[in-house]
mmCIF file of N, CA and C in Angstrom:
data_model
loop_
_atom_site.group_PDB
_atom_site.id
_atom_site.type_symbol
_atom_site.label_atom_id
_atom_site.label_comp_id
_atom_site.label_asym_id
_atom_site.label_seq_id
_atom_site.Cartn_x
_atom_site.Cartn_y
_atom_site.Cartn_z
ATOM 1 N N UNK A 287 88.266 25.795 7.901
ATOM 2 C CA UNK A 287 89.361 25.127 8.560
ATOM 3 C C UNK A 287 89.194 23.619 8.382
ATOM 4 N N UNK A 288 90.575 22.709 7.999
ATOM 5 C CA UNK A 288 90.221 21.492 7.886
ATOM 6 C C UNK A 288 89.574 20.966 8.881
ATOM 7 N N UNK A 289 89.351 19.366 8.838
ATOM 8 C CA UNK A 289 88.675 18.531 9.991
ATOM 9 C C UNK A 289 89.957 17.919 10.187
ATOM 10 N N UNK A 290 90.639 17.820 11.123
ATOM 11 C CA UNK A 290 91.456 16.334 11.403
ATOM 12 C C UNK A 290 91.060 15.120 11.844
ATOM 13 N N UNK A 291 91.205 14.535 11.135
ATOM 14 C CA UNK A 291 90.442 12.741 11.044
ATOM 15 C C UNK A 291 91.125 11.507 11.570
ATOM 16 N N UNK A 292 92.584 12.285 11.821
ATOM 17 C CA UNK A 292 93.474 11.191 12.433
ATOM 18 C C UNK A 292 92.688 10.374 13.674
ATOM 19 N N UNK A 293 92.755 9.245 13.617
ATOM 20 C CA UNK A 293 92.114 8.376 14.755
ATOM 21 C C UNK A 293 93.354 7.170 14.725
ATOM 22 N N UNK A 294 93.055 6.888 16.225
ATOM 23 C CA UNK A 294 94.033 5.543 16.191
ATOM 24 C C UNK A 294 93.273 4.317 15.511
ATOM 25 N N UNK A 295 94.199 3.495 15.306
ATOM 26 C CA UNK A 295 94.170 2.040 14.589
ATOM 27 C C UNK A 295 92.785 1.460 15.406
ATOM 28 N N UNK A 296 92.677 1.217 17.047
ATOM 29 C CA UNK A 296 92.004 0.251 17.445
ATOM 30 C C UNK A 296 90.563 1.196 17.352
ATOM 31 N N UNK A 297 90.269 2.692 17.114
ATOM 32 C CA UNK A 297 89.075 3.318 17.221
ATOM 33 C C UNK A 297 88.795 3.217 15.878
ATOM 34 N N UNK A 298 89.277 3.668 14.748
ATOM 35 C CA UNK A 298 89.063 2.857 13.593
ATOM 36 C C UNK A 298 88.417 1.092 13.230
ATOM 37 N N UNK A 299 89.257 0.294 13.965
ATOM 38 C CA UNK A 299 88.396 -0.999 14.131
ATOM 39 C C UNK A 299 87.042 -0.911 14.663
ATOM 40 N N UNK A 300 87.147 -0.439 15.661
ATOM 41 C CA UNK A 300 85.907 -0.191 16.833
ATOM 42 C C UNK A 300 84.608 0.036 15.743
ATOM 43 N N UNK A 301 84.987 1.225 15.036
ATOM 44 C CA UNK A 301 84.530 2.025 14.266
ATOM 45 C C UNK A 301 83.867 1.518 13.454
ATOM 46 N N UNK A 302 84.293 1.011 12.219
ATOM 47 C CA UNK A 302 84.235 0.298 11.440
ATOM 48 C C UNK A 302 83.382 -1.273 11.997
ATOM 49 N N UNK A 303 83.633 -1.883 12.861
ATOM 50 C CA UNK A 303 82.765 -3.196 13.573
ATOM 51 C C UNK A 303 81.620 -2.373 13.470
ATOM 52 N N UNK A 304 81.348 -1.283 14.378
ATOM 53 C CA UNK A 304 80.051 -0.546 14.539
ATOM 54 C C UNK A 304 79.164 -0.788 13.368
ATOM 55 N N UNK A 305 79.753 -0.457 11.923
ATOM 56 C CA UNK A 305 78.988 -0.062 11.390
ATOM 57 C C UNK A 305 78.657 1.966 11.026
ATOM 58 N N UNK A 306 79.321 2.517 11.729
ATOM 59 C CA UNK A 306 79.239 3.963 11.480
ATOM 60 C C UNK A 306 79.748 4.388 10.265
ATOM 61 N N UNK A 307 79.177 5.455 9.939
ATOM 62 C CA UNK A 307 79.319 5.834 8.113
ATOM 63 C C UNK A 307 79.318 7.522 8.787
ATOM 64 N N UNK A 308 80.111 8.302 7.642
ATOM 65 C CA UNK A 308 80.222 9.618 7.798
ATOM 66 C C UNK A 308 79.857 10.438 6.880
ATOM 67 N N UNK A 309 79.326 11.592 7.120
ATOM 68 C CA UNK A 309 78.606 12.800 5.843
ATOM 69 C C UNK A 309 80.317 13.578 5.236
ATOM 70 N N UNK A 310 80.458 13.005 4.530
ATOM 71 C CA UNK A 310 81.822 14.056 4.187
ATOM 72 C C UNK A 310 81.764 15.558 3.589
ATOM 73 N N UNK A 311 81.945 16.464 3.566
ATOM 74 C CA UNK A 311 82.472 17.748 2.270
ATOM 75 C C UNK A 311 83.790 17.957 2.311
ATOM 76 N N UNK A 312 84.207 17.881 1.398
ATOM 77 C CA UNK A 312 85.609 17.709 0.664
ATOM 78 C C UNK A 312 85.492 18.656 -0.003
ATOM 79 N N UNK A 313 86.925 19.276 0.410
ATOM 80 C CA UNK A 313 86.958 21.008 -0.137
ATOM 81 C C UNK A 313 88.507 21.066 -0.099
ATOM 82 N N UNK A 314 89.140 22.436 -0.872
ATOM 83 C CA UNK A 314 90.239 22.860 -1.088
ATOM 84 C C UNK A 314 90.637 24.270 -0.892
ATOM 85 N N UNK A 315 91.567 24.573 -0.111
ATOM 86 C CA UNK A 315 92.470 26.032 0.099
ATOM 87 C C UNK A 315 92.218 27.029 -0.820
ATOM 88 N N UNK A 316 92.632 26.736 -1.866
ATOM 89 C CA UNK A 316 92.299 28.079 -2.748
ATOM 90 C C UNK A 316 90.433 28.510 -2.787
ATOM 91 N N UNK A 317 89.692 27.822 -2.601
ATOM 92 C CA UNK A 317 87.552 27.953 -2.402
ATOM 93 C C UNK A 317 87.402 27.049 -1.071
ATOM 94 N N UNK A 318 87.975 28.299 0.271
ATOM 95 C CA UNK A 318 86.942 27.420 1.166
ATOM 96 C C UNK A 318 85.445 27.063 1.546
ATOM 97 N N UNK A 319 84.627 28.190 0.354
ATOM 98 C CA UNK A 319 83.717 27.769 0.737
ATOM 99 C C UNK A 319 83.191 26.373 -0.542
ATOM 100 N N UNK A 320 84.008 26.059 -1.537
ATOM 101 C CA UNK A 320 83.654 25.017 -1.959
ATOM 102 C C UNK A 320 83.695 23.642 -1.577
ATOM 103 N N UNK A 321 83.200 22.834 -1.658
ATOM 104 C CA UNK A 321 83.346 21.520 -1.093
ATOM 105 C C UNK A 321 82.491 20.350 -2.061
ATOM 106 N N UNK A 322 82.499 19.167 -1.845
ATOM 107 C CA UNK A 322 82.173 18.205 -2.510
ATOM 108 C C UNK A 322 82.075 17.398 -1.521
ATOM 109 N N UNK A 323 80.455 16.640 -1.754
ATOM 110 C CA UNK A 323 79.395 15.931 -0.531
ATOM 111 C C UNK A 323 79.320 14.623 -0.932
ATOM 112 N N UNK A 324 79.173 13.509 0.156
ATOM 113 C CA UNK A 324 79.351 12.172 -0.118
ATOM 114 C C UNK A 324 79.347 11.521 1.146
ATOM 115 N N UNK A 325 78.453 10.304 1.148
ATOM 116 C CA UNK A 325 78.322 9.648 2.161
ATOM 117 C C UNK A 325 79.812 8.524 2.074
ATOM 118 N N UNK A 326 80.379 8.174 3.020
ATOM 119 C CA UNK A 326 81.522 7.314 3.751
ATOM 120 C C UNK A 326 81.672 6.595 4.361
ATOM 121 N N UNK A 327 81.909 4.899 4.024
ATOM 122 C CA UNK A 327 82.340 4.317 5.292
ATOM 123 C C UNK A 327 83.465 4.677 5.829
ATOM 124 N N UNK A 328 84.690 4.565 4.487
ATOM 125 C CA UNK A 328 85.754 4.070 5.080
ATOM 126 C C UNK A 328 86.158 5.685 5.016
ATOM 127 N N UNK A 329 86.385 6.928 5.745
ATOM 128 C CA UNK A 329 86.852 7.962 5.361
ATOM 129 C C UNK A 329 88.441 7.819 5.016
ATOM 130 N N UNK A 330 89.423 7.161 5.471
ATOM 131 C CA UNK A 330 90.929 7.048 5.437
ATOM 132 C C UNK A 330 91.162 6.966 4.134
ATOM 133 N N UNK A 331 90.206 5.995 3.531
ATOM 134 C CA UNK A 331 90.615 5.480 2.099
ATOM 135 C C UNK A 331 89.992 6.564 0.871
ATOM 136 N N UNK A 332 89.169 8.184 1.785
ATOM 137 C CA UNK A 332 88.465 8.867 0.541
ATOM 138 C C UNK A 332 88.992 9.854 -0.222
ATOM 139 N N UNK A 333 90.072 10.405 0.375
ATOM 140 C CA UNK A 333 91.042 11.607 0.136
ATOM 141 C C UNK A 333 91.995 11.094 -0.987
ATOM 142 N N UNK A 334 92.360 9.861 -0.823
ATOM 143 C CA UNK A 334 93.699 9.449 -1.963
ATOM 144 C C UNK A 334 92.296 9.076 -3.286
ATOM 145 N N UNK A 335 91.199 8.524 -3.032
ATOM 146 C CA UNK A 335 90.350 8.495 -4.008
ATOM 147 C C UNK A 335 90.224 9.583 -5.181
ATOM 148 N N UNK A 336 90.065 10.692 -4.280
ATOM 149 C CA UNK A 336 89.393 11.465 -5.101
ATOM 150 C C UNK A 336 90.465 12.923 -5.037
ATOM 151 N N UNK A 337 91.508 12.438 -4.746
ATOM 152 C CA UNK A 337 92.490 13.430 -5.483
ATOM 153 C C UNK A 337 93.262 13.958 -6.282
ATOM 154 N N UNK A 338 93.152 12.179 -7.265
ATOM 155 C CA UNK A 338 93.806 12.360 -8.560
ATOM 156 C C UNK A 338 93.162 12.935 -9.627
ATOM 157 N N UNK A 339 91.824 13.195 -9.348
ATOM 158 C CA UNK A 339 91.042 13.884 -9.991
ATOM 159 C C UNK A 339 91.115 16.138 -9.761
ATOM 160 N N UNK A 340 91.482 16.206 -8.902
ATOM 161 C CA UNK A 340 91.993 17.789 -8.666
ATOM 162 C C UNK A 340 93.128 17.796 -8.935
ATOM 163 N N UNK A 341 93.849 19.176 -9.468
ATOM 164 C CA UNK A 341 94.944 19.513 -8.896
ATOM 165 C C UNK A 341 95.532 20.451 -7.440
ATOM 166 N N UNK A 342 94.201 20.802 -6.782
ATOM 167 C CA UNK A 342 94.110 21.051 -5.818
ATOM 168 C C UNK A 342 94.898 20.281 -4.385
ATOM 169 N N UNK A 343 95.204 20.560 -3.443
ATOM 170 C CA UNK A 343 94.848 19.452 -2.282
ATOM 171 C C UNK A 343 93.738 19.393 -1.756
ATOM 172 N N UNK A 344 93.091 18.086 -1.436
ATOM 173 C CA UNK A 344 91.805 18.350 -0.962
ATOM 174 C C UNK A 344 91.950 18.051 0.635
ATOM 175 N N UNK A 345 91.216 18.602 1.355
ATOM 176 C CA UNK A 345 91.074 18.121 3.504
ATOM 177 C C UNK A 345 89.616 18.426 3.518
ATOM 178 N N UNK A 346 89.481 17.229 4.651
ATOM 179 C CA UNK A 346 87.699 17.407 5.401
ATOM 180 C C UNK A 346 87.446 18.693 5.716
ATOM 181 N N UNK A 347 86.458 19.379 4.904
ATOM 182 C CA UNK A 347 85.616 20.760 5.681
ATOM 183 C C UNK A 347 84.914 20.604 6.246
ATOM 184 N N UNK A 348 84.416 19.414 6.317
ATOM 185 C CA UNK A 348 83.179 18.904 7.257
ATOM 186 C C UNK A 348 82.738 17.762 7.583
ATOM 187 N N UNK A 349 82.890 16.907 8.642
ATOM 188 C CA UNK A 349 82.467 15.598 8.754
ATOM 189 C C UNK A 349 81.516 15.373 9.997
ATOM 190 N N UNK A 350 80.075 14.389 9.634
ATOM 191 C CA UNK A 350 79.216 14.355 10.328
ATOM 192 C C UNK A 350 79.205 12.858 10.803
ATOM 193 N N UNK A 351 79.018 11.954 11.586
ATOM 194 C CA UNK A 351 79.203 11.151 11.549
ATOM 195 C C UNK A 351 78.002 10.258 11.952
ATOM 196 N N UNK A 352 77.229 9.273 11.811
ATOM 197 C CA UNK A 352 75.732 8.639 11.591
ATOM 198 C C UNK A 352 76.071 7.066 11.569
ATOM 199 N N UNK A 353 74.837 6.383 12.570
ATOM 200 C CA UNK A 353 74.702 5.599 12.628
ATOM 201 C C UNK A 353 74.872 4.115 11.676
ATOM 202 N N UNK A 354 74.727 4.460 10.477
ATOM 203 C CA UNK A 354 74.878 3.748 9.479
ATOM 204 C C UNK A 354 75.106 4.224 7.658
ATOM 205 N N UNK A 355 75.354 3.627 6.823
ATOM 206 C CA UNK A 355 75.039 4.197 5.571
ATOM 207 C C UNK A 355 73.878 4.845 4.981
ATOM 208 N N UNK A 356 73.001 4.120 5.460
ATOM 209 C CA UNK A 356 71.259 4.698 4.833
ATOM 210 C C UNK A 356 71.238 5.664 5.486
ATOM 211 N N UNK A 357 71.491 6.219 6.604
ATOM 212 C CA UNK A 357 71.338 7.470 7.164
ATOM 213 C C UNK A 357 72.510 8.625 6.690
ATOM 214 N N UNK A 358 73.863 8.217 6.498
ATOM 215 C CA UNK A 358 74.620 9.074 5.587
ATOM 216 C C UNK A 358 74.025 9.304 4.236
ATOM 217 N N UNK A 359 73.502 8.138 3.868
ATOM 218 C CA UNK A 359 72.972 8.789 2.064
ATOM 219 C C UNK A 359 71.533 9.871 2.016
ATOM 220 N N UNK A 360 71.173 8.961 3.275
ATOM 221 C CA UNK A 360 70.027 10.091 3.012
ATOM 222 C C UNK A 360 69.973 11.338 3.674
ATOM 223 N N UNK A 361 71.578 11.876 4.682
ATOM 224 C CA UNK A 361 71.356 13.182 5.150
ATOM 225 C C UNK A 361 72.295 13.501 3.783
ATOM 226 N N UNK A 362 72.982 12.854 2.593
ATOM 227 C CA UNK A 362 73.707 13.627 2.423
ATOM 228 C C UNK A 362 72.493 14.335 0.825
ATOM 229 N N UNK A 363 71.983 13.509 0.258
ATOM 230 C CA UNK A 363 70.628 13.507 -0.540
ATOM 231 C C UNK A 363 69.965 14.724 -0.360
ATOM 232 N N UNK A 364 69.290 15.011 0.981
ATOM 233 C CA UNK A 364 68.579 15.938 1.741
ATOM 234 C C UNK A 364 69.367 17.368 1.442
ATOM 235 N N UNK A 365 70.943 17.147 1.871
ATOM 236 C CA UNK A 365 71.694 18.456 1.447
ATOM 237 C C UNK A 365 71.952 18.589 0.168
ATOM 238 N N UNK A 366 71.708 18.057 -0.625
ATOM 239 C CA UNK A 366 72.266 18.181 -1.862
ATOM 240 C C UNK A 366 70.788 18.930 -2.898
ATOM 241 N N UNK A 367 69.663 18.420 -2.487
ATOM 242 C CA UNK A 367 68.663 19.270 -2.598
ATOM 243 C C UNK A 367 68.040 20.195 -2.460
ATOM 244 N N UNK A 368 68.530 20.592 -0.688
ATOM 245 C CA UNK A 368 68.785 22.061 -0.406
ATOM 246 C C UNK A 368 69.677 22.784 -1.149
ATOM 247 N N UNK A 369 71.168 22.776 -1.380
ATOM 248 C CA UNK A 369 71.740 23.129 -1.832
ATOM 249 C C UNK A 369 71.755 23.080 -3.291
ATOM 250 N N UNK A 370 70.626 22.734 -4.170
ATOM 251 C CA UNK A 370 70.731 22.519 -5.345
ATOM 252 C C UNK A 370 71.009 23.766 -5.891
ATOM 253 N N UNK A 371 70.173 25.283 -5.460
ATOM 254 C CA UNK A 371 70.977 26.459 -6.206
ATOM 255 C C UNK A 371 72.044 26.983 -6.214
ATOM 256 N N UNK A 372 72.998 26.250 -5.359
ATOM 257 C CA UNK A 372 74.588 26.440 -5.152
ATOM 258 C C UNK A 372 75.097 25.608 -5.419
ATOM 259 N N UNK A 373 74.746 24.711 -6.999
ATOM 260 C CA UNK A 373 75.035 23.255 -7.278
ATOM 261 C C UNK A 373 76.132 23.689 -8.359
ATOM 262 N N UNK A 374 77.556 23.368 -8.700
ATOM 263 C CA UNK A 374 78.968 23.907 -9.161
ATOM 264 C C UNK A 374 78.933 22.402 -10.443
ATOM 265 N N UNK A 375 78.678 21.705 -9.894
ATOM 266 C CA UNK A 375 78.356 20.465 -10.927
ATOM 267 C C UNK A 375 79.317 19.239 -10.237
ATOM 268 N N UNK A 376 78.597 18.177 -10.683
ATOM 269 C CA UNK A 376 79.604 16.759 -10.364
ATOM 270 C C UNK A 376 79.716 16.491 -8.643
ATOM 271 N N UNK A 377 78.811 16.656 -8.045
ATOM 272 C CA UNK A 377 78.722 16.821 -6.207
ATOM 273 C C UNK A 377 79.615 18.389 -5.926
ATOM 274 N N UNK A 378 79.556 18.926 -6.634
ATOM 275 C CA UNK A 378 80.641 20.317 -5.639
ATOM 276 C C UNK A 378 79.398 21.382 -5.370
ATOM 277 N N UNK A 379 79.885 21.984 -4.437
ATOM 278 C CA UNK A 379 78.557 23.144 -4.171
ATOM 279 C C UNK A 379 79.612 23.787 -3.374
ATOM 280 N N UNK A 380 78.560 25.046 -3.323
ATOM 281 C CA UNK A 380 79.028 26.377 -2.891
ATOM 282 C C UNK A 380 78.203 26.782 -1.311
ATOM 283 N N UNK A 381 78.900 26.608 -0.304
ATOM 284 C CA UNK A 381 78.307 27.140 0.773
ATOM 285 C C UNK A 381 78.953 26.872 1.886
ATOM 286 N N UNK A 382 78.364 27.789 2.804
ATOM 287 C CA UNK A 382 79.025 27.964 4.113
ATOM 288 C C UNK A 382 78.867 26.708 4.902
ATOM 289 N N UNK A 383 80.355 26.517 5.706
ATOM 290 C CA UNK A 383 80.042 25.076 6.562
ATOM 291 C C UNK A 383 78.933 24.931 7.760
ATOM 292 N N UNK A 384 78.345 26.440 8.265
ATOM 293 C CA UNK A 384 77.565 26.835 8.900
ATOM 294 C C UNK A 384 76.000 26.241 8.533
ATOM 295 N N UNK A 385 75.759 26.353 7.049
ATOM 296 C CA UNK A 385 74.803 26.230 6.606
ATOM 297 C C UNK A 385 74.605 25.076 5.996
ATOM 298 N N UNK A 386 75.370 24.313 5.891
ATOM 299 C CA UNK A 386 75.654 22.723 5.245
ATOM 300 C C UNK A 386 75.675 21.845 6.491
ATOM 301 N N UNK A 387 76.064 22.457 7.809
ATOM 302 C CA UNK A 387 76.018 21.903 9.277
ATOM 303 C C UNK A 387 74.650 21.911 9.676
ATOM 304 N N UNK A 388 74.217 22.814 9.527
ATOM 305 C CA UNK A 388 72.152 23.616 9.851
ATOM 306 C C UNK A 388 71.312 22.557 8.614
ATOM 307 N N UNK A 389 72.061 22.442 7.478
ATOM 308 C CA UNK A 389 70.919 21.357 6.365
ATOM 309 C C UNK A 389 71.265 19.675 7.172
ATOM 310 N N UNK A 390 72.349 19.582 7.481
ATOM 311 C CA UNK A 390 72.234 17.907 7.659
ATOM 312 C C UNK A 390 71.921 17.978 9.279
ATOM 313 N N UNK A 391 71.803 18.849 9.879
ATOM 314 C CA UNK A 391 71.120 18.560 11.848
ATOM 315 C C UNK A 391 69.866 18.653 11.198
ATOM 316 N N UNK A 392 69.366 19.334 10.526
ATOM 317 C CA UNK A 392 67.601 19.640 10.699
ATOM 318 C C UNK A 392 67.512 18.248 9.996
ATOM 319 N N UNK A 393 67.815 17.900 8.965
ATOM 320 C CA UNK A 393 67.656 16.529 8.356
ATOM 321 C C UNK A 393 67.781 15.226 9.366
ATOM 322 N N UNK A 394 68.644 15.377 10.360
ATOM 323 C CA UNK A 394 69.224 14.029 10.738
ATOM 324 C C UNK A 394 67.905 14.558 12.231
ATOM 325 N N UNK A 395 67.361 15.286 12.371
ATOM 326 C CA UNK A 395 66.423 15.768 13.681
ATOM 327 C C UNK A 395 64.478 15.062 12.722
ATOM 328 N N UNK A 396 64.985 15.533 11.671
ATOM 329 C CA UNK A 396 63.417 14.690 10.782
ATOM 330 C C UNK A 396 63.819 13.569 11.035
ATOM 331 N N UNK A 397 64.604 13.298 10.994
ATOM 332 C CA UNK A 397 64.925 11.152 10.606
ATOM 333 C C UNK A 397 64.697 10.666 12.042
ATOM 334 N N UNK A 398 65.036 11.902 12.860
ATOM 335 C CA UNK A 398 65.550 11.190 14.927
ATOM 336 C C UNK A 398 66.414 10.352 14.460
ATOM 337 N N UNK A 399 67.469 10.652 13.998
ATOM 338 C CA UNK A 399 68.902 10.200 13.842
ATOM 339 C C UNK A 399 70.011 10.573 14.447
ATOM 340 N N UNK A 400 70.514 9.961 15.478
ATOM 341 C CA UNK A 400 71.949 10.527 16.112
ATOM 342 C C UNK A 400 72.681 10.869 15.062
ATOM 343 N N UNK A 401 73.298 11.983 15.298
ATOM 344 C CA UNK A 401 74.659 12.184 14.688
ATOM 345 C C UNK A 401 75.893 12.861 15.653
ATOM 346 N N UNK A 402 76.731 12.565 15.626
ATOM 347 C CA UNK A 402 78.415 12.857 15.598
ATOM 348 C C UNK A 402 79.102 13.825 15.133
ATOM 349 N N UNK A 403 80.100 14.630 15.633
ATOM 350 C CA UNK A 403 80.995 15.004 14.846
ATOM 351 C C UNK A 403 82.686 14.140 14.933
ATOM 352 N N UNK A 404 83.264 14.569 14.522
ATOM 353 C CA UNK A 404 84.302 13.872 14.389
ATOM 354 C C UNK A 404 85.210 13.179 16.130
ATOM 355 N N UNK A 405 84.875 14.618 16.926
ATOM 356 C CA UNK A 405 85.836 14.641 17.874
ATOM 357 C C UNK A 405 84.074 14.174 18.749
ATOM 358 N N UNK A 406 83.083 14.163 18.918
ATOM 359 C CA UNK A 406 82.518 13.220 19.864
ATOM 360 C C UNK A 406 82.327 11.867 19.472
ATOM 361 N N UNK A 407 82.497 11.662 18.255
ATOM 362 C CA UNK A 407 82.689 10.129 17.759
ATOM 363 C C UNK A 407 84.272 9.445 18.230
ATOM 364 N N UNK A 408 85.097 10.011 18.672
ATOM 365 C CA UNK A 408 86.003 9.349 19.229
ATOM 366 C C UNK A 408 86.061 9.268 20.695
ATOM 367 N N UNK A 409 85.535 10.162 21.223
ATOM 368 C CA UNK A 409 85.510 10.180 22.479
ATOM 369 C C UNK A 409 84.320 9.395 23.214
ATOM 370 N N UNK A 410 83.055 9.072 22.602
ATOM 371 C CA UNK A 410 82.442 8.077 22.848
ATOM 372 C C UNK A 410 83.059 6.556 22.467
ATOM 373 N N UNK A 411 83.626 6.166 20.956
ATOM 374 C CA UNK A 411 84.348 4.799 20.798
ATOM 375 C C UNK A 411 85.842 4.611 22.142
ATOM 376 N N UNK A 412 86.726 5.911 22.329
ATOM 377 C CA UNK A 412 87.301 5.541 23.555
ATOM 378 C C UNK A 412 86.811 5.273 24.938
ATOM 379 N N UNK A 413 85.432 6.190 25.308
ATOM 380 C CA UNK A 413 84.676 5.315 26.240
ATOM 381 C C UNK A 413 84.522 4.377 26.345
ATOM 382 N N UNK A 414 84.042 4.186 25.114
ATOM 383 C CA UNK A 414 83.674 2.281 25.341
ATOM 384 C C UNK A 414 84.494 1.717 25.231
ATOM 385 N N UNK A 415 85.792 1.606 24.848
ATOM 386 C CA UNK A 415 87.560 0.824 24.910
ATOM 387 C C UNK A 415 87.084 0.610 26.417
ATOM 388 N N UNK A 416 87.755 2.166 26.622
ATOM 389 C CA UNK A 416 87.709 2.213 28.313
ATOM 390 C C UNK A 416 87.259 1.544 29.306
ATOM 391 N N UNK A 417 85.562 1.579 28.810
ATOM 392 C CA UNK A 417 85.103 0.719 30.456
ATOM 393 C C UNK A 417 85.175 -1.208 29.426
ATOM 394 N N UNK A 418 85.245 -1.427 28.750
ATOM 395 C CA UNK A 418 85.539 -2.787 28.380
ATOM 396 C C UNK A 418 86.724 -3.234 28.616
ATOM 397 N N UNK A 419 88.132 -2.412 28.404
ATOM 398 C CA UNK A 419 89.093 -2.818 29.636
ATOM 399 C C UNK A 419 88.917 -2.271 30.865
ATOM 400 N N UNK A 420 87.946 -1.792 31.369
ATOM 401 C CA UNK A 420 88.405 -2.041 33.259
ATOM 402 C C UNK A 420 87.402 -2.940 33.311
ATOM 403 N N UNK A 421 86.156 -3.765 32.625
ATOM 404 C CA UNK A 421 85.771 -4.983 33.102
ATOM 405 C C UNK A 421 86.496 -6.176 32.653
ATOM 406 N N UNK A 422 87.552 -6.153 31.735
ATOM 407 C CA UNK A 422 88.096 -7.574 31.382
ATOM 408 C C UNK A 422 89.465 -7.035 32.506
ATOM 409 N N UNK A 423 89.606 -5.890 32.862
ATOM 410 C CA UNK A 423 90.649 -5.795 34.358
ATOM 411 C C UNK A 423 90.417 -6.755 35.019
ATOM 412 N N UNK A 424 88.774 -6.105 35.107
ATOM 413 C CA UNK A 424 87.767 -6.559 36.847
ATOM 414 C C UNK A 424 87.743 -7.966 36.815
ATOM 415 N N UNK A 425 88.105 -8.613 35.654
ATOM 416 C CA UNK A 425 87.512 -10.284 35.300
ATOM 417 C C UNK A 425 86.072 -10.261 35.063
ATOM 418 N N UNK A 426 85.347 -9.349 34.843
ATOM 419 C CA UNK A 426 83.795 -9.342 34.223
ATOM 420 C C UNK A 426 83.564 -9.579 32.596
ATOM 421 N N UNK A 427 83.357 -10.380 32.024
ATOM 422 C CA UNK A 427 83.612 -10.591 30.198
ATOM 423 C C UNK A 427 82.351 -10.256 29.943
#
């Protein structure tokens, strides 16, 4: 099932200030269990990238979301080595999102690396909107 990635404009900024980078697999309808792995800053801008290259449509099968880039490259590295006997060629591999979810937690648990998924990475950046307008409410800066 796809990921929906829609985020508003100001959690995107938020986002992006942070510094947060995302584990992508990029996959298509006709092979859900295929996908194609890649670390992300900007995810909005990765789908029109790399679609003129399929004739497929491609949507997120999986997005992890990590503290920074060095920690996306290197959970996505880690999976790509596990997964090397289900390696299709050119970043695509063959496997369950179950088991591509189980290679980058045990990876990002070696590193003691927070990670995210899509929908607690927004709901923590709207937290923090949140209580930063009720202290510029409160008059607290």
């Amino acid at each position: 099932m796809p990921v929906d990635i829609a985020t508003p404009r100001n959690l995107v900024k938020r986002r992006k200030n942070a510094g947060y980078a995302a584990v992508c697999a990029v996959g298509f309808d006709a092979d859900p269990g295929v996908f194609r792995l890649g670390p992300a800053e900007n995810i909005e801008a990765l789908l029109p990238q790399l679609q003129p290259g399929r004739w497929e449509r491609l949507h997120f099968a999986h997005v992890l979301w990590t503290p920074g880039l060095a920690v996306a490259r290197t959970l996505v590295l880690a999976a790509e080595r596990f997964l090397a006997n289900v390696h299709l060629g050119q970043h695509w591999y063959r496997a369950s999102r179950e088991t591509l979810n189980s290679v980058l937690l045990a990876e990002a648990g070696s590193l003691r690396s927070a990670v995210w998924s899509h929908a607690e990475l927004l709901a923590f950046l709207k937290g923090q909107a949140d209580r930063e307008a009720d202290r510029f409410a409160a008059g607290v800066i």
